[in-house]
Tab-separated table of C-alpha atoms in Angstrom:
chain	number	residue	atom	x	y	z
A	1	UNK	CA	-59.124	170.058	27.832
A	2	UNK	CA	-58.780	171.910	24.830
A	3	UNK	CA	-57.962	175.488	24.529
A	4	UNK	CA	-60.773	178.347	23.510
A	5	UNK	CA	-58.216	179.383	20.878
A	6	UNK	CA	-54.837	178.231	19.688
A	7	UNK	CA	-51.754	180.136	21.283
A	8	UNK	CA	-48.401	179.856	22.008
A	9	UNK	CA	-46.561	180.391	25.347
A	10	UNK	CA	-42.914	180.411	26.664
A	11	UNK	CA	-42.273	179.754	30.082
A	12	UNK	CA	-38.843	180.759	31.618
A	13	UNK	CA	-37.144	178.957	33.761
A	14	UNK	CA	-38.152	175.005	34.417
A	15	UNK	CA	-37.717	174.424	37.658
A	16	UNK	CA	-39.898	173.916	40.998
A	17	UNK	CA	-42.866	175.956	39.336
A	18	UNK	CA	-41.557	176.144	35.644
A	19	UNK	CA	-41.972	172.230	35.128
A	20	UNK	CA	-45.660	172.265	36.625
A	21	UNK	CA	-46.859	175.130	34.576
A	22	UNK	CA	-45.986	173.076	31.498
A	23	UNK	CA	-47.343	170.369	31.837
A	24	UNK	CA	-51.004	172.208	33.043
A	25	UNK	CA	-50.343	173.588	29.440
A	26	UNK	CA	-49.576	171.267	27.866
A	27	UNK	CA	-52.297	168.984	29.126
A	28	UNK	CA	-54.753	171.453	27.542
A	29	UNK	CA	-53.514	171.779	24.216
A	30	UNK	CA	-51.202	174.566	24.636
A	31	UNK	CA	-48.229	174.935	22.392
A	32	UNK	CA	-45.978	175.572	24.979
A	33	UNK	CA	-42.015	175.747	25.232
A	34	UNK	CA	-40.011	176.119	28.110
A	35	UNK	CA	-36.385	177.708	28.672
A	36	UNK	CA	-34.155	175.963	31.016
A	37	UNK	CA	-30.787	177.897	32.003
A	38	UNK	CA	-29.456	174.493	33.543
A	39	UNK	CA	-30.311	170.829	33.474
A	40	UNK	CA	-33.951	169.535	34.275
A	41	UNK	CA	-33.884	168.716	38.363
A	42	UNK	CA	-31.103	171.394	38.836
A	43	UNK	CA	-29.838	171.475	42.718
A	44	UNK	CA	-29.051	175.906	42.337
A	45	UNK	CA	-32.611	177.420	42.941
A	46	UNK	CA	-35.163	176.825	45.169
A	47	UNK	CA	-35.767	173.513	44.628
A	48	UNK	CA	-32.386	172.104	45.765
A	49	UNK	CA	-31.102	170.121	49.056
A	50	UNK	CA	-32.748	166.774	47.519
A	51	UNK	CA	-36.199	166.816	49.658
A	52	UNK	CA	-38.843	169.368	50.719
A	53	UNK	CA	-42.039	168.790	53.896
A	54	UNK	CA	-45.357	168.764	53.270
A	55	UNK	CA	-47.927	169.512	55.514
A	56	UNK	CA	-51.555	170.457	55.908
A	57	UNK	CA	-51.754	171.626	59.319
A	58	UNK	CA	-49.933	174.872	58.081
A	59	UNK	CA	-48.319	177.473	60.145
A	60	UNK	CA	-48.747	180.361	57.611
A	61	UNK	CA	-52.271	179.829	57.949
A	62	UNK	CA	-56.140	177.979	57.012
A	63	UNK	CA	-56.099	179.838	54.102
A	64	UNK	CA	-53.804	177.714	52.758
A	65	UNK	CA	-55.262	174.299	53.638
A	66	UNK	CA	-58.011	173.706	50.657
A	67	UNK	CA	-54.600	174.734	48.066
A	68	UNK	CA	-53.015	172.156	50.154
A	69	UNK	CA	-54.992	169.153	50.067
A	70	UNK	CA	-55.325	169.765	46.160
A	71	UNK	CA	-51.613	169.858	46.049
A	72	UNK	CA	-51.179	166.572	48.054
A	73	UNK	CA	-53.754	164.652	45.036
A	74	UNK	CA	-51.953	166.333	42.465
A	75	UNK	CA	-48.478	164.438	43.828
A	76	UNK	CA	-50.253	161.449	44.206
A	77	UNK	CA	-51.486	161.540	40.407
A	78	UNK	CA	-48.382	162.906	38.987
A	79	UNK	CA	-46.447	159.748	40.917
A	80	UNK	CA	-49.270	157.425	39.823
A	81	UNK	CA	-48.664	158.421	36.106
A	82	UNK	CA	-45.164	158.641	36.262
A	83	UNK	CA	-44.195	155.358	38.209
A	84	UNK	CA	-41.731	157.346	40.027
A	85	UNK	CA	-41.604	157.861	44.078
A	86	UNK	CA	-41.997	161.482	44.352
A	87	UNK	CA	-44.584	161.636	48.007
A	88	UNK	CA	-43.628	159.658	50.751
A	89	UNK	CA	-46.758	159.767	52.811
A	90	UNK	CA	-45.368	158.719	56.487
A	91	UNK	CA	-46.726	162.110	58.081
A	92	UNK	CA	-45.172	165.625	59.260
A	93	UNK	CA	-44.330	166.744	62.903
A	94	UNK	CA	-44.245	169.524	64.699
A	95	UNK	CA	-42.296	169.552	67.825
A	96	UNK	CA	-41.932	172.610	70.186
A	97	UNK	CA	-43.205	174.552	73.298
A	98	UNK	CA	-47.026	174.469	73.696
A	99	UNK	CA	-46.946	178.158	73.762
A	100	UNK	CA	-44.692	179.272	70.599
A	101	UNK	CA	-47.047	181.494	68.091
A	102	UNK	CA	-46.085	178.750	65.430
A	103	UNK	CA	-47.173	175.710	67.104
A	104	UNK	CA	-50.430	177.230	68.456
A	105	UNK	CA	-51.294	178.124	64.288
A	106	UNK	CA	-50.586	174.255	63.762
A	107	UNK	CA	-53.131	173.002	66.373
A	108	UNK	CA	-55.978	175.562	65.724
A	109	UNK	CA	-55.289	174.725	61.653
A	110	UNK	CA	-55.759	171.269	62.213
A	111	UNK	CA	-59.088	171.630	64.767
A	112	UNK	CA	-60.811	174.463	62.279
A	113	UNK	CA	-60.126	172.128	59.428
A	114	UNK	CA	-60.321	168.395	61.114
A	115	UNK	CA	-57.008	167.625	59.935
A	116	UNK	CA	-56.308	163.734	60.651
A	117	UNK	CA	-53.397	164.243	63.027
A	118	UNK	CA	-52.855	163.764	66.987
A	119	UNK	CA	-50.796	164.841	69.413
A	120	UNK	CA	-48.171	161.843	70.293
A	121	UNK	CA	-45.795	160.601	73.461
A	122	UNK	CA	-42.352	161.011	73.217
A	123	UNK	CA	-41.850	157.273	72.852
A	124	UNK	CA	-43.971	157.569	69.847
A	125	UNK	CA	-40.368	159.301	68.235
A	126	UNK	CA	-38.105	158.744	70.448
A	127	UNK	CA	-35.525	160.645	68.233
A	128	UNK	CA	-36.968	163.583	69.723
A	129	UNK	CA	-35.857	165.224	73.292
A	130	UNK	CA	-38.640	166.715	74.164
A	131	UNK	CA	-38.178	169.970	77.002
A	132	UNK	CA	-40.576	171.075	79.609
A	133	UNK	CA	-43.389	172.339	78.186
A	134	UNK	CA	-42.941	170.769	74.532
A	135	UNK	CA	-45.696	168.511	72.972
A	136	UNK	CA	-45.646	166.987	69.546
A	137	UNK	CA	-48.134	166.962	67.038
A	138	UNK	CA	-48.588	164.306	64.289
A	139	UNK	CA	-50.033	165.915	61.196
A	140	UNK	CA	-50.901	162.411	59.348
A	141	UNK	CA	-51.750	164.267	56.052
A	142	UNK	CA	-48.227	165.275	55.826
A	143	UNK	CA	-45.023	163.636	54.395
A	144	UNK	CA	-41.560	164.296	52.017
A	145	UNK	CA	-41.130	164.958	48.675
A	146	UNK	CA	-38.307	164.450	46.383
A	147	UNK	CA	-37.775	167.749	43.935
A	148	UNK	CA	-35.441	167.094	41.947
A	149	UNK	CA	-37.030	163.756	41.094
A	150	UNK	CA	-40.809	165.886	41.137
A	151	UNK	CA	-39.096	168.453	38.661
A	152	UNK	CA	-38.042	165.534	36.216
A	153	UNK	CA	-41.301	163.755	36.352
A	154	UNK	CA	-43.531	166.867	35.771
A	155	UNK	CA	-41.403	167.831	32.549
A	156	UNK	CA	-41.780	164.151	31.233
A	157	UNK	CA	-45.001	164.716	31.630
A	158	UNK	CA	-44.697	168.071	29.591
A	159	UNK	CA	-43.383	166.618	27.091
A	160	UNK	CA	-44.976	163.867	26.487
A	161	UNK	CA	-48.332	166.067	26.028
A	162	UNK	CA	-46.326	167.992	23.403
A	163	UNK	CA	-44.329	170.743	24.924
A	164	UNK	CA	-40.849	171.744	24.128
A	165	UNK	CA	-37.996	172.196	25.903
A	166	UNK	CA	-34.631	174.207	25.621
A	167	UNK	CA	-31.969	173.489	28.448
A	168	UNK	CA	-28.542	175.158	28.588
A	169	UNK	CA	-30.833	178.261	27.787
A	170	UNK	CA	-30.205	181.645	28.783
A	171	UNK	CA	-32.809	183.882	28.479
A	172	UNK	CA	-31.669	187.779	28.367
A	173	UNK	CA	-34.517	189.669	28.319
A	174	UNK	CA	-38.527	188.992	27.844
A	175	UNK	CA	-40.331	191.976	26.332
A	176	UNK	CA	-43.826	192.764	24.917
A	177	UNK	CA	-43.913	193.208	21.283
A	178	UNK	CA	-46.088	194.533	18.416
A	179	UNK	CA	-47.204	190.421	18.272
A	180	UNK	CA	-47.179	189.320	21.909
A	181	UNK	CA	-44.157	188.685	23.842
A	182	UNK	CA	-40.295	188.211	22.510
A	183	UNK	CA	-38.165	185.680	24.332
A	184	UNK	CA	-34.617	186.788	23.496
A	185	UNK	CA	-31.681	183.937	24.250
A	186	UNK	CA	-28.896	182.453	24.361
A	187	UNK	CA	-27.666	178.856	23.216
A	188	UNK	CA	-24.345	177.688	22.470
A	189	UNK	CA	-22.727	180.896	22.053
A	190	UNK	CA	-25.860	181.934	19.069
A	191	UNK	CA	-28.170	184.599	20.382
A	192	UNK	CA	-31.981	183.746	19.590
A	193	UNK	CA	-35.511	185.001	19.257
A	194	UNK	CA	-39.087	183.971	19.801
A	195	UNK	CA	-42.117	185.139	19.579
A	196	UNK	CA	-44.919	184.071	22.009
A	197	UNK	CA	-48.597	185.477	23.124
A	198	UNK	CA	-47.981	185.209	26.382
A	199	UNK	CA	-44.953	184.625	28.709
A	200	UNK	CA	-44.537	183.071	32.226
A	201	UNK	CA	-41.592	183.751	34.335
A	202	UNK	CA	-40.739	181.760	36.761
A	203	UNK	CA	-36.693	181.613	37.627
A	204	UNK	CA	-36.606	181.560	41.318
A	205	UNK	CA	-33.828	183.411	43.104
A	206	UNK	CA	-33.467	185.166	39.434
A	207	UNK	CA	-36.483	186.655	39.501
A	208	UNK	CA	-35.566	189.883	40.260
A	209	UNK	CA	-33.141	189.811	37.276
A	210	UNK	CA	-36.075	189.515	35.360
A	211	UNK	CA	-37.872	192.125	36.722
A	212	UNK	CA	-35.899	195.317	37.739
A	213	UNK	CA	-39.354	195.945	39.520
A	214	UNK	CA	-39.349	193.139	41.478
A	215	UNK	CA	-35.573	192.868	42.965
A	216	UNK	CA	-36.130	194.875	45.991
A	217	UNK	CA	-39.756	193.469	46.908
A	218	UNK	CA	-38.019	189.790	46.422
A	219	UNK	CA	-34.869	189.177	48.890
A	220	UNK	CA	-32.403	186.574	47.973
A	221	UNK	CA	-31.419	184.940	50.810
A	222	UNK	CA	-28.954	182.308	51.728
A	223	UNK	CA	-30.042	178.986	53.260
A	224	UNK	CA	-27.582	176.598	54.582
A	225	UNK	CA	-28.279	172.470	54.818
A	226	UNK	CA	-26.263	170.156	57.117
A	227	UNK	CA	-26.477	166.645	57.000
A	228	UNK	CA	-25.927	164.344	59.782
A	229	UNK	CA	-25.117	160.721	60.470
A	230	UNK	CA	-26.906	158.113	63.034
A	231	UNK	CA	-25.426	155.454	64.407
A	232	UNK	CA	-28.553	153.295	62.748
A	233	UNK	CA	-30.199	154.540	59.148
A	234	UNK	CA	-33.173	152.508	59.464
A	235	UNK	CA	-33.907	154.600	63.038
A	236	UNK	CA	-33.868	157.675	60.631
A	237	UNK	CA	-35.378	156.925	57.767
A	238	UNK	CA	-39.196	158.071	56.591
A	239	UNK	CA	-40.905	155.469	58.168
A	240	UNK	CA	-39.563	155.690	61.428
A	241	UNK	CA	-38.526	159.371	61.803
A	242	UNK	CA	-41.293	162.218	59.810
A	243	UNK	CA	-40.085	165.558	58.222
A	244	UNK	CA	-41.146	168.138	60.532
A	245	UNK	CA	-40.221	171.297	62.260
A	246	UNK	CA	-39.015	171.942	65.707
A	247	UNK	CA	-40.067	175.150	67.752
A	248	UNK	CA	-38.777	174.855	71.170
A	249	UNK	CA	-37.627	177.747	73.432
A	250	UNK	CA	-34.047	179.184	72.650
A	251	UNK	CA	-31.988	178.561	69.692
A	252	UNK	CA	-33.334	174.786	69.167
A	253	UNK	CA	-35.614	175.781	65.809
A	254	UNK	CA	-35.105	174.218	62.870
A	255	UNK	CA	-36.545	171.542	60.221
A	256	UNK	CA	-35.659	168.310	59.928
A	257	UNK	CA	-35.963	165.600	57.483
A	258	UNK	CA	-35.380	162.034	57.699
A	259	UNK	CA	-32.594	160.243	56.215
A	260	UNK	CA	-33.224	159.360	52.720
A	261	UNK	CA	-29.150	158.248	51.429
A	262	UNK	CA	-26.938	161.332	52.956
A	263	UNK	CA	-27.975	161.620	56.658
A	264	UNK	CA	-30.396	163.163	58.292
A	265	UNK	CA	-30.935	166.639	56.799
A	266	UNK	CA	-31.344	170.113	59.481
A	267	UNK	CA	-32.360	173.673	58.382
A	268	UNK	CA	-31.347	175.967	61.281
A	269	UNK	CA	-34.084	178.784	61.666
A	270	UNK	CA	-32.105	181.777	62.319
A	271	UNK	CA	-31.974	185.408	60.022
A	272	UNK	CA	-30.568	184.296	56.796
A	273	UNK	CA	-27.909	186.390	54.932
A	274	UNK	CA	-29.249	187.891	51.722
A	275	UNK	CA	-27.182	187.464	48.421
A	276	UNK	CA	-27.043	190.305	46.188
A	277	UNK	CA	-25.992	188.754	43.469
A	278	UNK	CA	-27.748	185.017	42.428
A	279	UNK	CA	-24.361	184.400	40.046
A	280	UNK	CA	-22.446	184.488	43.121
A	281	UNK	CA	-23.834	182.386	45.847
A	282	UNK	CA	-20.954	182.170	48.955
A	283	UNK	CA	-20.374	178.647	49.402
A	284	UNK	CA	-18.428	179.290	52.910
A	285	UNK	CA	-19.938	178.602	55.797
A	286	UNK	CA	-18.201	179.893	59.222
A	287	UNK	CA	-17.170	177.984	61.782
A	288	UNK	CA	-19.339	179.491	64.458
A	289	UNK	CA	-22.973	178.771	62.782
A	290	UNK	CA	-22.057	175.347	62.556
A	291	UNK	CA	-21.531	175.191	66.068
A	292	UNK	CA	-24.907	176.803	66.868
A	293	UNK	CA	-26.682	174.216	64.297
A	294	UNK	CA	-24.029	171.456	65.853
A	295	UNK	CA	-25.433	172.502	69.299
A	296	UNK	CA	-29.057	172.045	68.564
A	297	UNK	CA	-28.746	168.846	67.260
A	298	UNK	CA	-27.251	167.541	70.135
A	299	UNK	CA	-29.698	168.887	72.250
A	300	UNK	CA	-32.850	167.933	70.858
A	301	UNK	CA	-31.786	165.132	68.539
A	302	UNK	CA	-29.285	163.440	70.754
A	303	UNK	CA	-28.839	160.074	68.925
A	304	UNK	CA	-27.388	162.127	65.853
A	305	UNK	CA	-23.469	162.225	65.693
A	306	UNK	CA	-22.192	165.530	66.766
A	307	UNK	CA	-20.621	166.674	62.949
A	308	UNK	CA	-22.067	166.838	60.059
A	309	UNK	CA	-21.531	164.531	57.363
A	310	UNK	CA	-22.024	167.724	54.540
A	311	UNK	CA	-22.964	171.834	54.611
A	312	UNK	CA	-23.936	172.611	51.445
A	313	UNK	CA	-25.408	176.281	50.563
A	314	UNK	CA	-28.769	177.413	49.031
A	315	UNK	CA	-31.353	179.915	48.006
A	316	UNK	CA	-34.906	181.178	47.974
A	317	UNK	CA	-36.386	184.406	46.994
A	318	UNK	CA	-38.509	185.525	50.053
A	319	UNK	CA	-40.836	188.585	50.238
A	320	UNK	CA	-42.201	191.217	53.273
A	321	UNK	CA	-45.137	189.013	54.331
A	322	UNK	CA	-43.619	185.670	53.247
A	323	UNK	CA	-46.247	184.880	50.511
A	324	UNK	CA	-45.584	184.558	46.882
A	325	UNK	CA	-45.904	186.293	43.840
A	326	UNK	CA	-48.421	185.419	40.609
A	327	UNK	CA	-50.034	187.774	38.630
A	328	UNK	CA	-49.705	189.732	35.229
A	329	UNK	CA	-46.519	192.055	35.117
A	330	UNK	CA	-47.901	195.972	35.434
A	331	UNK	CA	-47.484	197.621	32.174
A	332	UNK	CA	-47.203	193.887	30.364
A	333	UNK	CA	-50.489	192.180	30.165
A	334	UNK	CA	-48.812	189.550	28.229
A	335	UNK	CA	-46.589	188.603	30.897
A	336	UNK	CA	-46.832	186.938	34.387
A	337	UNK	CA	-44.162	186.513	36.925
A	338	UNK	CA	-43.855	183.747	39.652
A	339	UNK	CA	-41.687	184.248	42.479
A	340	UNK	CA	-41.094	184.915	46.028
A	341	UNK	CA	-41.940	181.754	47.364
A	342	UNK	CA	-40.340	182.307	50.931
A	343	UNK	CA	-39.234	178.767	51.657
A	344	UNK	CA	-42.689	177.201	50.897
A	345	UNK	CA	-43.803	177.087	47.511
A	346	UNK	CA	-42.137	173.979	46.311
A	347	UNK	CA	-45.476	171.556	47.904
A	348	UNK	CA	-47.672	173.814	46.442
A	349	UNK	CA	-46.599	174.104	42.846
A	350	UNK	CA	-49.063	171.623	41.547
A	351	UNK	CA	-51.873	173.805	41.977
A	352	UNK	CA	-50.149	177.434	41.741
A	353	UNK	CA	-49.271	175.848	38.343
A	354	UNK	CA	-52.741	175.075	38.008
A	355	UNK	CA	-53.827	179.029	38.516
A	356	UNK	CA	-51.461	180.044	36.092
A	357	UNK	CA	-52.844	177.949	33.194
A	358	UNK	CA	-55.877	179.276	34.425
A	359	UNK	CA	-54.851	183.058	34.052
A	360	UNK	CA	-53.672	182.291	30.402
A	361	UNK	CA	-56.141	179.990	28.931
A	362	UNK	CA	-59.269	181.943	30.676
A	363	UNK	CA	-58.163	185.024	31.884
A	364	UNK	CA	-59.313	184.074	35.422
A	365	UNK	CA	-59.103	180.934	38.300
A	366	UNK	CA	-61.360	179.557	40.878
A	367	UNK	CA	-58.291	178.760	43.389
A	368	UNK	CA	-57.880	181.632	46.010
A	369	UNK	CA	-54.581	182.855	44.961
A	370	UNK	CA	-55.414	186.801	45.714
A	371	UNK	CA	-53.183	187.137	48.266
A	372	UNK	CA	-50.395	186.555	45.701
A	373	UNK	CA	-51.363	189.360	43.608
A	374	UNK	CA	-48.480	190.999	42.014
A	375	UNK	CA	-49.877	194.006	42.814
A	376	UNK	CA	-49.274	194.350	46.541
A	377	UNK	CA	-46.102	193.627	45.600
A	378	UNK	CA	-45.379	196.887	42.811
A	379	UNK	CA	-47.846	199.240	44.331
């Protein structure tokens, strides 16, 4: 598609959303460059602990199912072009009491919306211990994706349309300016300038760093991955054993992913710790929340050995009402900001990405992204 008129426009940070937007820009024509603090496929934002669910029988709600289903095509095309596995399409689970506020959203999503998915035995996964009162839902839409591997593929795909790419960037301030917007960096020890008509921010747990407006609307918090070992791989991997999430009574709610090379991965749901400072992530994990992830696993996933094979820490920029951020920065026309994610942006990228090259080529899109607005967020 080509653009109504030729423009130029930086995009910080290429990451989960960063690589997407680039390659929707690209695609159209766009002269587009991207600034990259780390490598491409970076493990330190939001994108990191090396896979992510996917599901269309969503517990934040309908409104997100037509976004979803374009999402899912989008990773089928981008894997299709790139030759790289980035979707494994062997279905998500949910797994929990009948009568937990999450699991109720689940069903009634997939009825209003005739989801392909069915409730399943317990032999059907016998991984699974399921308590009185539990059922388990098979949404067959659903499945795993790779990020790091998803972040790589969509900037090939960038670049190969014609965008650019800095990495080992760091970008110190974006500001409007008497010709658009000035991305001021620096690269191997050199500070830098360009000049761009409009800007897209998109630098995860940074974004408040960005945006001094944004910082206490956007909570960094802390999450932290275990990994554990089976006495079988095969019984664990995608095939045999879906991503999903687990919503039982008590402490025994978490996600779970199948093992794909380093065990099988478990996301405790508890309160997360905030970080106040994204530069200084605490990589120490106590002794005691290991034993209350250590002690779910056991009970509900009993065929699991008891320690983990790895704890490694994370983060995610989460707002109030758990829905993202995308909309023009107040007071910067020139600029939009991506952010605040809450833990579920990463499957939806494709078409947030979408919006955004939307907003900039045609100053409007036809996806529903209005509950996003920015300006919930800085009123």
């Amino acid at each position: 598609m080509a653009p109504v008129q030729q423009i130029r426009v930086g995009v910080v940070g290429v990451g989960t959303m960063g690589s997407q937007v680039l390659r929707q820009l690209a695609m159209r024509g766009i002269e587009a460059t991207g600034f990259e603090r780390f490598e491409l496929g970076h493990d330190r934002g939001a994108a990191g602990g090396q896979t992510r669910i996917f599901r269309i029988a969503y517990k934040e709600g309908g409104r997100y199912v037509p976004l979803l289903r374009a999402a899912r095509r989008a990773w089928l095309e981008l894997e299709e072009r790139t030759g790289q596995r980035l979707f494994e399409p062997h279905g998500a689970l949910t797994v929990g009491s009948a009568e937990d506020s999450d699991v109720r959203t689940v069903l009634e999503v997939a009825r209003q919306w005739s989801i392909d998915g069915e409730l399943v035995e317990e032999s059907a996964y016998p991984q699974h211990r399921l308590f009185e009162g539990d059922l388990a839902f098979l949404d067959r839409e659903g499945g795993l994706l790779h990020p790091a591997r998803a972040v790589r593929a969509a900037s090939s795909c960038a670049l190969e349309a014609g965008a650019s790419v800095h990495t080992g960037t760091y970008v110190e301030e974006v500001s409007e300016s008497r010709t658009g917007v000035a991305v001021h960096y620096r690269r191997e020890g050199r500070r830098h300038t360009e000049h761009f008509d409009q800007v897209i921010v998109c630098t995860g747990p940074w974004i408040g760093e960005a945006f001094p407006m944004l910082r206490r609307a956007v909570e960094v918090r802390r999450a932290v991955l275990c990994w554990f070992a089976g006495t079988d791989p095969g019984y664990w991997a995608p095939q045999r054993f879906p991503v999903g999430m687990r919503r039982s009574d008590g402490e025994n709610r978490f996600s779970f992913f199948p093992d794909v090379g380093d065990g099988v991965k478990i996301n405790l749901h508890v309160e997360k710790s905030t970080v106040p400072d994204p530069e200084r992530l605490d990589p120490v994990v106590d002794t005691g929340y290991l034993r209350r992830v250590t002690s779910a696993v056991t009970r509900c996933l009993p065929g699991l050995r008891a320690e983990p094979l790895s704890v490694r820490t994370y983060m995610e920029g989460y707002t109030e009402d758990n829905h993202g951020i995308i909309g023009r920065v107040p007071g910067s026309p020139n600029i939009l900001a991506m952010g605040g994610f809450s833990g579920h942006g990463f499957k939806l990228s494709p078409v947030f990405a979408e919006a955004v090259a939307d907003l900039v080529c045609e100053g409007r899109t036809e996806w529903s992204v209005e509950h996003l607005g920015i300006e919930r967020i800085a009123a």
